[in-house]
Amino acid sequence: MDLEKNNALPVTDPSDKPEKLQNDSAMTRKGAYAAISYMASAVLLVMFNKAALSSYRFPYANVITLLQTLCSCLFLYAMRRWKIISFRTGESNRSNNIPASFVPFRTLLHTLPLALSYLLYMLVTMESVRGINIPMYTTLRRTTVAFTMIVEYLLTGKKHSLLVVGSVGIIIFGAFIAGARDLSFDAYSYAIVFIANICTAIYLASISRIGKSSGLNSFGLMWCNGVICAPILLVSTSIRGDLKAMMNFPYLLFPGFQVVMLLSCIMAFLINYYVFLNTTLNSALTQTICGNMKDLFTIGLGWLLFGGLPFDLLNIIGQSLGFFGSCLYAYCKLKGK
């Protein structure tokens, strides 16, 4: 697809990638752009979600997920109708034939496992950020790299070099050092974070496996996720009474809360796009490592805005080790090792 002629947002097209990139050997300029954009949007999304759940004490995490999904569908529908984007690889966004469903029903069924893993990933991740401070949340989430490496091997048989495995080991070792003296230990919250790590690994591996065989680009996969997940979330929140209870939330009409929710929805849309783009252009493991590299900024902002973790030299050492391991991995990918 010629982006300059179509004036469209970048999408992924597996047919345009050379064999070297498909084998996950080296990162291209477009892949680096996707990775950096993901890290920036991810930092902001965690901040806005934490502000809604903790600062405003909004108790309905599932409602936030529903609003983010509905907004994503709305953005995608509008951009496709206005021919800014396309949903299929190799398809011109200027096509005059735009069916109401955008993608065939058979394609929706093909992406069903991906959508369900996305729904589980969203719900568990949203719950995991509620009961734990930002620095420890990012520390525990850093262990996702190990789960991702295992799931990638089980689903796709992908193996990594000793240098890559070593960099992942440094990241995990740093995470355990950073959390060794956490005095705010909460067994339930910690368990939810580790479950979120497993869900994240399954979701990212599903993108690599199903995304490339569906014929859809990043926007098309996001559309299928939204079309499948939105009705499930709507029914679930209605049955639980969350939508009705939300109407009595004291800060519902407060401008600050509304701005936080709006920005959370916008960041959720951007991060979903960059997750697809980064995972398909690079790999599921690269996507996870990018999540670790942005943690340095997330921890700093979380410390300043929300507090919750006193200064501790052991924690600083662990965080530094994790960041060093992430940089080592990035070096391996840039050099094609």
PDB file of C-alpha atoms in Angstrom, residues 25-276:
ATOM      1  CA  SER A  25      15.759 -11.349  13.108  1.00  0.00           C
ATOM      2  CA  ALA A  26      16.069  -7.565  12.895  1.00  0.00           C
ATOM      3  CA  MET A  27      13.885  -4.543  13.485  1.00  0.00           C
ATOM      4  CA  THR A  28      13.065  -2.183  10.602  1.00  0.00           C
ATOM      5  CA  ARG A  29      12.504   1.561  10.869  1.00  0.00           C
ATOM      6  CA  LYS A  30       8.746   1.009  10.690  1.00  0.00           C
ATOM      7  CA  GLY A  31       9.025  -1.589  13.452  1.00  0.00           C
ATOM      8  CA  ALA A  32      10.986   0.843  15.626  1.00  0.00           C
ATOM      9  CA  TYR A  33       8.304   3.503  15.016  1.00  0.00           C
ATOM     10  CA  ALA A  34       5.606   1.086  16.138  1.00  0.00           C
ATOM     11  CA  ALA A  35       7.557   0.130  19.273  1.00  0.00           C
ATOM     12  CA  ILE A  36       8.211   3.731  20.354  1.00  0.00           C
ATOM     13  CA  SER A  37       4.605   4.791  19.687  1.00  0.00           C
ATOM     14  CA  TYR A  38       3.327   1.868  21.738  1.00  0.00           C
ATOM     15  CA  MET A  39       5.518   2.780  24.710  1.00  0.00           C
ATOM     16  CA  ALA A  40       4.341   6.405  24.708  1.00  0.00           C
ATOM     17  CA  SER A  41       0.628   5.539  24.559  1.00  0.00           C
ATOM     18  CA  ALA A  42       1.012   2.734  27.130  1.00  0.00           C
ATOM     19  CA  VAL A  43       2.466   5.082  29.754  1.00  0.00           C
ATOM     20  CA  LEU A  44      -0.430   7.512  29.357  1.00  0.00           C
ATOM     21  CA  LEU A  45      -3.081   4.768  29.396  1.00  0.00           C
ATOM     22  CA  VAL A  46      -1.869   3.355  32.726  1.00  0.00           C
ATOM     23  CA  MET A  47      -1.890   6.851  34.223  1.00  0.00           C
ATOM     24  CA  PHE A  48      -5.451   7.616  33.103  1.00  0.00           C
ATOM     25  CA  ASN A  49      -6.786   4.212  34.184  1.00  0.00           C
ATOM     26  CA  LYS A  50      -5.119   4.560  37.568  1.00  0.00           C
ATOM     27  CA  ALA A  51      -6.557   8.056  37.959  1.00  0.00           C
ATOM     28  CA  ALA A  52     -10.100   6.813  37.253  1.00  0.00           C
ATOM     29  CA  LEU A  53      -9.872   3.706  39.456  1.00  0.00           C
ATOM     30  CA  SER A  54      -7.884   5.155  42.370  1.00  0.00           C
ATOM     31  CA  SER A  55      -7.964   8.963  42.406  1.00  0.00           C
ATOM     32  CA  TYR A  56     -11.689   9.183  41.586  1.00  0.00           C
ATOM     33  CA  ARG A  57     -12.388   5.748  43.139  1.00  0.00           C
ATOM     34  CA  PHE A  58     -14.493   4.626  40.192  1.00  0.00           C
ATOM     35  CA  PRO A  59     -15.423   1.033  41.175  1.00  0.00           C
ATOM     36  CA  TYR A  60     -16.532  -0.305  37.774  1.00  0.00           C
ATOM     37  CA  ALA A  61     -13.486  -1.468  35.821  1.00  0.00           C
ATOM     38  CA  ASN A  62     -15.684  -3.429  33.388  1.00  0.00           C
ATOM     39  CA  VAL A  63     -17.549  -0.239  32.459  1.00  0.00           C
ATOM     40  CA  ILE A  64     -14.250   1.454  31.573  1.00  0.00           C
ATOM     41  CA  THR A  65     -13.389  -1.519  29.350  1.00  0.00           C
ATOM     42  CA  LEU A  66     -16.827  -1.317  27.704  1.00  0.00           C
ATOM     43  CA  LEU A  67     -16.489   2.421  27.027  1.00  0.00           C
ATOM     44  CA  GLN A  68     -13.016   1.929  25.576  1.00  0.00           C
ATOM     45  CA  THR A  69     -14.284  -0.837  23.280  1.00  0.00           C
ATOM     46  CA  LEU A  70     -17.306   1.175  22.097  1.00  0.00           C
ATOM     47  CA  CYS A  71     -15.149   4.244  21.422  1.00  0.00           C
ATOM     48  CA  SER A  72     -12.684   2.103  19.468  1.00  0.00           C
ATOM     49  CA  CYS A  73     -15.503   0.746  17.275  1.00  0.00           C
ATOM     50  CA  LEU A  74     -16.836   4.270  16.754  1.00  0.00           C
ATOM     51  CA  PHE A  75     -13.416   5.617  15.718  1.00  0.00           C
ATOM     52  CA  LEU A  76     -12.832   2.694  13.336  1.00  0.00           C
ATOM     53  CA  TYR A  77     -16.299   2.956  11.791  1.00  0.00           C
ATOM     54  CA  ALA A  78     -15.922   6.678  11.159  1.00  0.00           C
ATOM     55  CA  MET A  79     -12.425   6.385   9.671  1.00  0.00           C
ATOM     56  CA  ARG A  80     -13.473   3.491   7.409  1.00  0.00           C
ATOM     57  CA  ARG A  81     -16.594   5.326   6.242  1.00  0.00           C
ATOM     58  CA  TRP A  82     -14.514   8.400   5.505  1.00  0.00           C
ATOM     59  CA  LYS A  83     -12.022   6.150   3.637  1.00  0.00           C
ATOM     60  CA  ILE A  84      -9.105   7.132   5.852  1.00  0.00           C
ATOM     61  CA  ILE A  85      -8.188   3.512   6.557  1.00  0.00           C
ATOM     62  CA  SER A  86      -8.810   0.012   5.218  1.00  0.00           C
ATOM     63  CA  PHE A  87      -9.409  -3.239   7.086  1.00  0.00           C
ATOM     64  CA  ARG A  88      -7.756  -5.788   4.792  1.00  0.00           C
ATOM     65  CA  THR A  89      -4.147  -6.199   3.757  1.00  0.00           C
ATOM     66  CA  GLY A  90      -3.638  -5.022   0.195  1.00  0.00           C
ATOM     67  CA  GLU A  91      -7.056  -3.336   0.071  1.00  0.00           C
ATOM     68  CA  SER A  92      -7.306   0.287  -0.986  1.00  0.00           C
ATOM     69  CA  ASN A  93      -8.915   2.527   1.621  1.00  0.00           C
ATOM     70  CA  ARG A  94     -10.499   4.435  -1.305  1.00  0.00           C
ATOM     71  CA  SER A  95     -12.669   1.471  -2.292  1.00  0.00           C
ATOM     72  CA  ASN A  96     -16.225   2.497  -3.097  1.00  0.00           C
ATOM     73  CA  ASN A  97     -17.688  -0.848  -2.055  1.00  0.00           C
ATOM     74  CA  ILE A  98     -17.861  -0.688   1.723  1.00  0.00           C
ATOM     75  CA  PRO A  99     -20.244  -3.317   3.155  1.00  0.00           C
ATOM     76  CA  ALA A 100     -22.061  -2.576   6.379  1.00  0.00           C
ATOM     77  CA  SER A 101     -20.199  -5.284   8.282  1.00  0.00           C
ATOM     78  CA  PHE A 102     -16.787  -4.326   6.773  1.00  0.00           C
ATOM     79  CA  VAL A 103     -15.505  -7.921   7.144  1.00  0.00           C
ATOM     80  CA  PRO A 104     -17.160 -11.259   6.207  1.00  0.00           C
ATOM     81  CA  PHE A 105     -18.813 -13.340   8.924  1.00  0.00           C
ATOM     82  CA  ARG A 106     -16.367 -16.166   8.241  1.00  0.00           C
ATOM     83  CA  THR A 107     -13.478 -13.830   9.037  1.00  0.00           C
ATOM     84  CA  LEU A 108     -15.159 -12.844  12.298  1.00  0.00           C
ATOM     85  CA  LEU A 109     -15.345 -16.501  13.280  1.00  0.00           C
ATOM     86  CA  HIS A 110     -11.696 -16.958  12.361  1.00  0.00           C
ATOM     87  CA  THR A 111     -10.694 -14.142  14.720  1.00  0.00           C
ATOM     88  CA  LEU A 112     -12.982 -15.324  17.571  1.00  0.00           C
ATOM     89  CA  PRO A 113     -10.141 -16.893  19.636  1.00  0.00           C
ATOM     90  CA  LEU A 114      -8.149 -13.673  19.304  1.00  0.00           C
ATOM     91  CA  ALA A 115     -11.122 -11.554  20.396  1.00  0.00           C
ATOM     92  CA  LEU A 116     -11.863 -13.745  23.416  1.00  0.00           C
ATOM     93  CA  SER A 117      -8.220 -13.695  24.516  1.00  0.00           C
ATOM     94  CA  TYR A 118      -8.295  -9.899  24.091  1.00  0.00           C
ATOM     95  CA  LEU A 119     -11.425  -9.623  26.249  1.00  0.00           C
ATOM     96  CA  LEU A 120      -9.873 -11.715  29.021  1.00  0.00           C
ATOM     97  CA  TYR A 121      -6.645  -9.728  28.743  1.00  0.00           C
ATOM     98  CA  MET A 122      -8.487  -6.409  29.045  1.00  0.00           C
ATOM     99  CA  LEU A 123     -10.648  -7.403  32.012  1.00  0.00           C
ATOM    100  CA  VAL A 124      -7.866  -8.985  34.056  1.00  0.00           C
ATOM    101  CA  THR A 125      -5.375  -6.206  33.275  1.00  0.00           C
ATOM    102  CA  MET A 126      -7.886  -3.537  34.307  1.00  0.00           C
ATOM    103  CA  GLU A 127      -8.530  -5.329  37.608  1.00  0.00           C
ATOM    104  CA  SER A 128      -4.822  -5.846  38.265  1.00  0.00           C
ATOM    105  CA  VAL A 129      -4.033  -2.124  38.339  1.00  0.00           C
ATOM    106  CA  ARG A 130      -6.637  -1.376  41.035  1.00  0.00           C
ATOM    107  CA  GLY A 131      -5.176  -2.812  44.236  1.00  0.00           C
ATOM    108  CA  ILE A 132      -1.448  -2.292  43.779  1.00  0.00           C
ATOM    109  CA  ASN A 133       0.803   0.738  43.516  1.00  0.00           C
ATOM    110  CA  ILE A 134       2.147   1.736  40.104  1.00  0.00           C
ATOM    111  CA  PRO A 135       5.833   0.906  40.762  1.00  0.00           C
ATOM    112  CA  MET A 136       5.089  -2.632  42.015  1.00  0.00           C
ATOM    113  CA  TYR A 137       2.504  -3.154  39.270  1.00  0.00           C
ATOM    114  CA  THR A 138       5.078  -2.460  36.586  1.00  0.00           C
ATOM    115  CA  THR A 139       7.653  -4.583  38.419  1.00  0.00           C
ATOM    116  CA  LEU A 140       5.416  -7.665  38.511  1.00  0.00           C
ATOM    117  CA  ARG A 141       4.192  -7.104  34.970  1.00  0.00           C
ATOM    118  CA  ARG A 142       7.796  -7.273  33.817  1.00  0.00           C
ATOM    119  CA  THR A 143       7.753 -11.043  34.344  1.00  0.00           C
ATOM    120  CA  THR A 144       5.367 -11.289  31.375  1.00  0.00           C
ATOM    121  CA  VAL A 145       8.399 -11.809  29.132  1.00  0.00           C
ATOM    122  CA  ALA A 146       8.900 -15.322  30.501  1.00  0.00           C
ATOM    123  CA  PHE A 147       5.249 -16.270  29.911  1.00  0.00           C
ATOM    124  CA  THR A 148       5.369 -14.788  26.401  1.00  0.00           C
ATOM    125  CA  MET A 149       8.499 -16.737  25.489  1.00  0.00           C
ATOM    126  CA  ILE A 150       6.897 -19.990  26.655  1.00  0.00           C
ATOM    127  CA  VAL A 151       3.552 -19.373  24.899  1.00  0.00           C
ATOM    128  CA  GLU A 152       5.332 -18.334  21.680  1.00  0.00           C
ATOM    129  CA  TYR A 153       7.261 -21.600  21.697  1.00  0.00           C
ATOM    130  CA  LEU A 154       4.138 -23.691  22.387  1.00  0.00           C
ATOM    131  CA  LEU A 155       1.985 -22.010  19.710  1.00  0.00           C
ATOM    132  CA  THR A 156       4.497 -21.219  16.973  1.00  0.00           C
ATOM    133  CA  GLY A 157       7.635 -23.187  17.892  1.00  0.00           C
ATOM    134  CA  LYS A 158       9.701 -19.980  17.872  1.00  0.00           C
ATOM    135  CA  LYS A 159      13.117 -20.163  19.535  1.00  0.00           C
ATOM    136  CA  HIS A 160      15.433 -17.324  20.536  1.00  0.00           C
ATOM    137  CA  SER A 161      19.191 -16.831  20.717  1.00  0.00           C
ATOM    138  CA  LEU A 162      21.129 -17.266  23.961  1.00  0.00           C
ATOM    139  CA  LEU A 163      21.722 -13.499  24.104  1.00  0.00           C
ATOM    140  CA  VAL A 164      17.968 -12.830  23.926  1.00  0.00           C
ATOM    141  CA  VAL A 165      17.244 -15.475  26.579  1.00  0.00           C
ATOM    142  CA  GLY A 166      19.969 -13.930  28.741  1.00  0.00           C
ATOM    143  CA  SER A 167      18.457 -10.448  28.440  1.00  0.00           C
ATOM    144  CA  VAL A 168      15.058 -11.858  29.498  1.00  0.00           C
ATOM    145  CA  GLY A 169      16.717 -13.534  32.480  1.00  0.00           C
ATOM    146  CA  ILE A 170      18.225 -10.207  33.559  1.00  0.00           C
ATOM    147  CA  ILE A 171      14.787  -8.568  33.334  1.00  0.00           C
ATOM    148  CA  ILE A 172      13.147 -11.215  35.529  1.00  0.00           C
ATOM    149  CA  PHE A 173      16.021 -11.186  38.029  1.00  0.00           C
ATOM    150  CA  GLY A 174      15.720  -7.410  38.298  1.00  0.00           C
ATOM    151  CA  ALA A 175      11.966  -7.690  38.861  1.00  0.00           C
ATOM    152  CA  PHE A 176      12.440 -10.047  41.812  1.00  0.00           C
ATOM    153  CA  ILE A 177      15.107  -7.800  43.338  1.00  0.00           C
ATOM    154  CA  ALA A 178      12.908  -4.718  42.934  1.00  0.00           C
ATOM    155  CA  GLY A 179       9.978  -6.396  44.701  1.00  0.00           C
ATOM    156  CA  ALA A 180      11.971  -8.161  47.412  1.00  0.00           C
ATOM    157  CA  ARG A 181      11.130  -5.647  50.145  1.00  0.00           C
ATOM    158  CA  ASP A 182       7.686  -4.492  49.074  1.00  0.00           C
ATOM    159  CA  LEU A 183       5.868  -3.847  52.356  1.00  0.00           C
ATOM    160  CA  SER A 184       2.474  -3.411  50.686  1.00  0.00           C
ATOM    161  CA  PHE A 185       2.217  -7.105  49.750  1.00  0.00           C
ATOM    162  CA  ASP A 186      -1.328  -8.116  48.806  1.00  0.00           C
ATOM    163  CA  ALA A 187      -1.711 -11.786  47.843  1.00  0.00           C
ATOM    164  CA  TYR A 188      -4.914 -11.229  45.836  1.00  0.00           C
ATOM    165  CA  SER A 189      -3.530  -8.268  43.881  1.00  0.00           C
ATOM    166  CA  TYR A 190      -0.272 -10.070  43.175  1.00  0.00           C
ATOM    167  CA  ALA A 191      -2.142 -13.162  41.955  1.00  0.00           C
ATOM    168  CA  ILE A 192      -4.288 -11.023  39.626  1.00  0.00           C
ATOM    169  CA  VAL A 193      -1.172  -9.420  38.135  1.00  0.00           C
ATOM    170  CA  PHE A 194       0.388 -12.822  37.391  1.00  0.00           C
ATOM    171  CA  ILE A 195      -2.877 -13.993  35.806  1.00  0.00           C
ATOM    172  CA  ALA A 196      -2.786 -10.803  33.722  1.00  0.00           C
ATOM    173  CA  ASN A 197       0.743 -11.751  32.627  1.00  0.00           C
ATOM    174  CA  ILE A 198      -0.464 -15.125  31.361  1.00  0.00           C
ATOM    175  CA  CYS A 199      -3.437 -13.533  29.565  1.00  0.00           C
ATOM    176  CA  THR A 200      -1.131 -10.970  27.947  1.00  0.00           C
ATOM    177  CA  ALA A 201       1.203 -13.686  26.679  1.00  0.00           C
ATOM    178  CA  ILE A 202      -1.678 -15.669  25.162  1.00  0.00           C
ATOM    179  CA  TYR A 203      -3.156 -12.548  23.557  1.00  0.00           C
ATOM    180  CA  LEU A 204       0.119 -11.418  21.953  1.00  0.00           C
ATOM    181  CA  ALA A 205       0.898 -14.910  20.674  1.00  0.00           C
ATOM    182  CA  SER A 206      -2.638 -15.080  19.218  1.00  0.00           C
ATOM    183  CA  ILE A 207      -2.011 -11.843  17.307  1.00  0.00           C
ATOM    184  CA  SER A 208       1.089 -13.357  15.714  1.00  0.00           C
ATOM    185  CA  ARG A 209      -0.688 -16.578  14.803  1.00  0.00           C
ATOM    186  CA  ILE A 210      -4.230 -15.530  13.851  1.00  0.00           C
ATOM    187  CA  GLY A 211      -3.494 -12.012  12.622  1.00  0.00           C
ATOM    188  CA  LYS A 212      -1.245 -13.171   9.790  1.00  0.00           C
ATOM    189  CA  SER A 213      -3.724 -15.806   8.557  1.00  0.00           C
ATOM    190  CA  SER A 214      -6.881 -13.685   8.696  1.00  0.00           C
ATOM    191  CA  GLY A 215      -6.059 -11.370   5.776  1.00  0.00           C
ATOM    192  CA  LEU A 216      -6.778  -8.352   7.998  1.00  0.00           C
ATOM    193  CA  ASN A 217      -4.475  -5.508   8.907  1.00  0.00           C
ATOM    194  CA  SER A 218      -4.178  -3.913  12.358  1.00  0.00           C
ATOM    195  CA  PHE A 219      -7.384  -1.882  11.989  1.00  0.00           C
ATOM    196  CA  GLY A 220      -9.323  -4.890  10.733  1.00  0.00           C
ATOM    197  CA  LEU A 221      -8.246  -6.992  13.703  1.00  0.00           C
ATOM    198  CA  MET A 222      -9.213  -4.184  16.070  1.00  0.00           C
ATOM    199  CA  TRP A 223     -12.634  -3.974  14.388  1.00  0.00           C
ATOM    200  CA  CYS A 224     -13.252  -7.711  14.824  1.00  0.00           C
ATOM    201  CA  ASN A 225     -12.214  -7.509  18.472  1.00  0.00           C
ATOM    202  CA  GLY A 226     -14.625  -4.663  19.078  1.00  0.00           C
ATOM    203  CA  VAL A 227     -17.573  -6.201  17.212  1.00  0.00           C
ATOM    204  CA  ILE A 228     -17.214  -9.471  19.145  1.00  0.00           C
ATOM    205  CA  CYS A 229     -16.318  -8.092  22.581  1.00  0.00           C
ATOM    206  CA  ALA A 230     -18.656  -5.076  22.848  1.00  0.00           C
ATOM    207  CA  PRO A 231     -21.931  -7.102  23.001  1.00  0.00           C
ATOM    208  CA  ILE A 232     -20.403  -9.488  25.566  1.00  0.00           C
ATOM    209  CA  LEU A 233     -19.268  -6.595  27.751  1.00  0.00           C
ATOM    210  CA  LEU A 234     -22.617  -4.819  27.395  1.00  0.00           C
ATOM    211  CA  VAL A 235     -24.587  -7.875  28.501  1.00  0.00           C
ATOM    212  CA  SER A 236     -22.141  -8.606  31.324  1.00  0.00           C
ATOM    213  CA  THR A 237     -22.181  -5.094  32.786  1.00  0.00           C
ATOM    214  CA  SER A 238     -25.976  -4.930  32.471  1.00  0.00           C
ATOM    215  CA  ILE A 239     -26.502  -8.222  34.303  1.00  0.00           C
ATOM    216  CA  ARG A 240     -24.077  -7.218  37.064  1.00  0.00           C
ATOM    217  CA  GLY A 241     -25.887  -3.889  37.443  1.00  0.00           C
ATOM    218  CA  ASP A 242     -22.727  -1.860  36.821  1.00  0.00           C
ATOM    219  CA  LEU A 243     -24.309   0.382  34.184  1.00  0.00           C
ATOM    220  CA  LYS A 244     -27.234   1.275  36.446  1.00  0.00           C
ATOM    221  CA  ALA A 245     -24.982   1.792  39.463  1.00  0.00           C
ATOM    222  CA  MET A 246     -22.681   3.996  37.422  1.00  0.00           C
ATOM    223  CA  MET A 247     -25.465   6.551  37.068  1.00  0.00           C
ATOM    224  CA  ASN A 248     -25.221   7.180  40.827  1.00  0.00           C
ATOM    225  CA  PHE A 249     -21.444   7.667  40.800  1.00  0.00           C
ATOM    226  CA  PRO A 250     -20.834  11.042  42.556  1.00  0.00           C
ATOM    227  CA  TYR A 251     -18.168  12.243  40.082  1.00  0.00           C
ATOM    228  CA  LEU A 252     -20.006  11.142  36.933  1.00  0.00           C
ATOM    229  CA  LEU A 253     -20.681  14.710  35.747  1.00  0.00           C
ATOM    230  CA  PHE A 254     -17.464  16.122  37.169  1.00  0.00           C
ATOM    231  CA  PRO A 255     -15.437  17.651  34.286  1.00  0.00           C
ATOM    232  CA  GLY A 256     -12.133  16.261  35.556  1.00  0.00           C
ATOM    233  CA  PHE A 257     -13.477  12.703  35.667  1.00  0.00           C
ATOM    234  CA  GLN A 258     -15.022  13.023  32.199  1.00  0.00           C
ATOM    235  CA  VAL A 259     -11.724  14.265  30.749  1.00  0.00           C
ATOM    236  CA  VAL A 260      -9.865  11.350  32.345  1.00  0.00           C
ATOM    237  CA  MET A 261     -12.363   8.860  30.891  1.00  0.00           C
ATOM    238  CA  LEU A 262     -12.210  10.438  27.432  1.00  0.00           C
ATOM    239  CA  LEU A 263      -8.414  10.403  27.388  1.00  0.00           C
ATOM    240  CA  SER A 264      -8.442   6.813  28.643  1.00  0.00           C
ATOM    241  CA  CYS A 265     -10.647   5.785  25.694  1.00  0.00           C
ATOM    242  CA  ILE A 266      -8.434   7.612  23.193  1.00  0.00           C
ATOM    243  CA  MET A 267      -5.258   6.058  24.629  1.00  0.00           C
ATOM    244  CA  ALA A 268      -6.890   2.609  24.638  1.00  0.00           C
ATOM    245  CA  PHE A 269      -7.621   2.963  20.924  1.00  0.00           C
ATOM    246  CA  LEU A 270      -4.058   4.055  20.160  1.00  0.00           C
ATOM    247  CA  ILE A 271      -2.433   1.391  22.294  1.00  0.00           C
ATOM    248  CA  ASN A 272      -4.531  -1.369  20.704  1.00  0.00           C
ATOM    249  CA  TYR A 273      -3.447  -0.216  17.261  1.00  0.00           C
ATOM    250  CA  TYR A 274       0.222  -0.059  18.202  1.00  0.00           C
ATOM    251  CA  VAL A 275       0.074  -3.448  19.953  1.00  0.00           C
ATOM    252  CA  PHE A 276      -1.142  -5.031  16.690  1.00  0.00           C
TER     253      PHE A 276
END
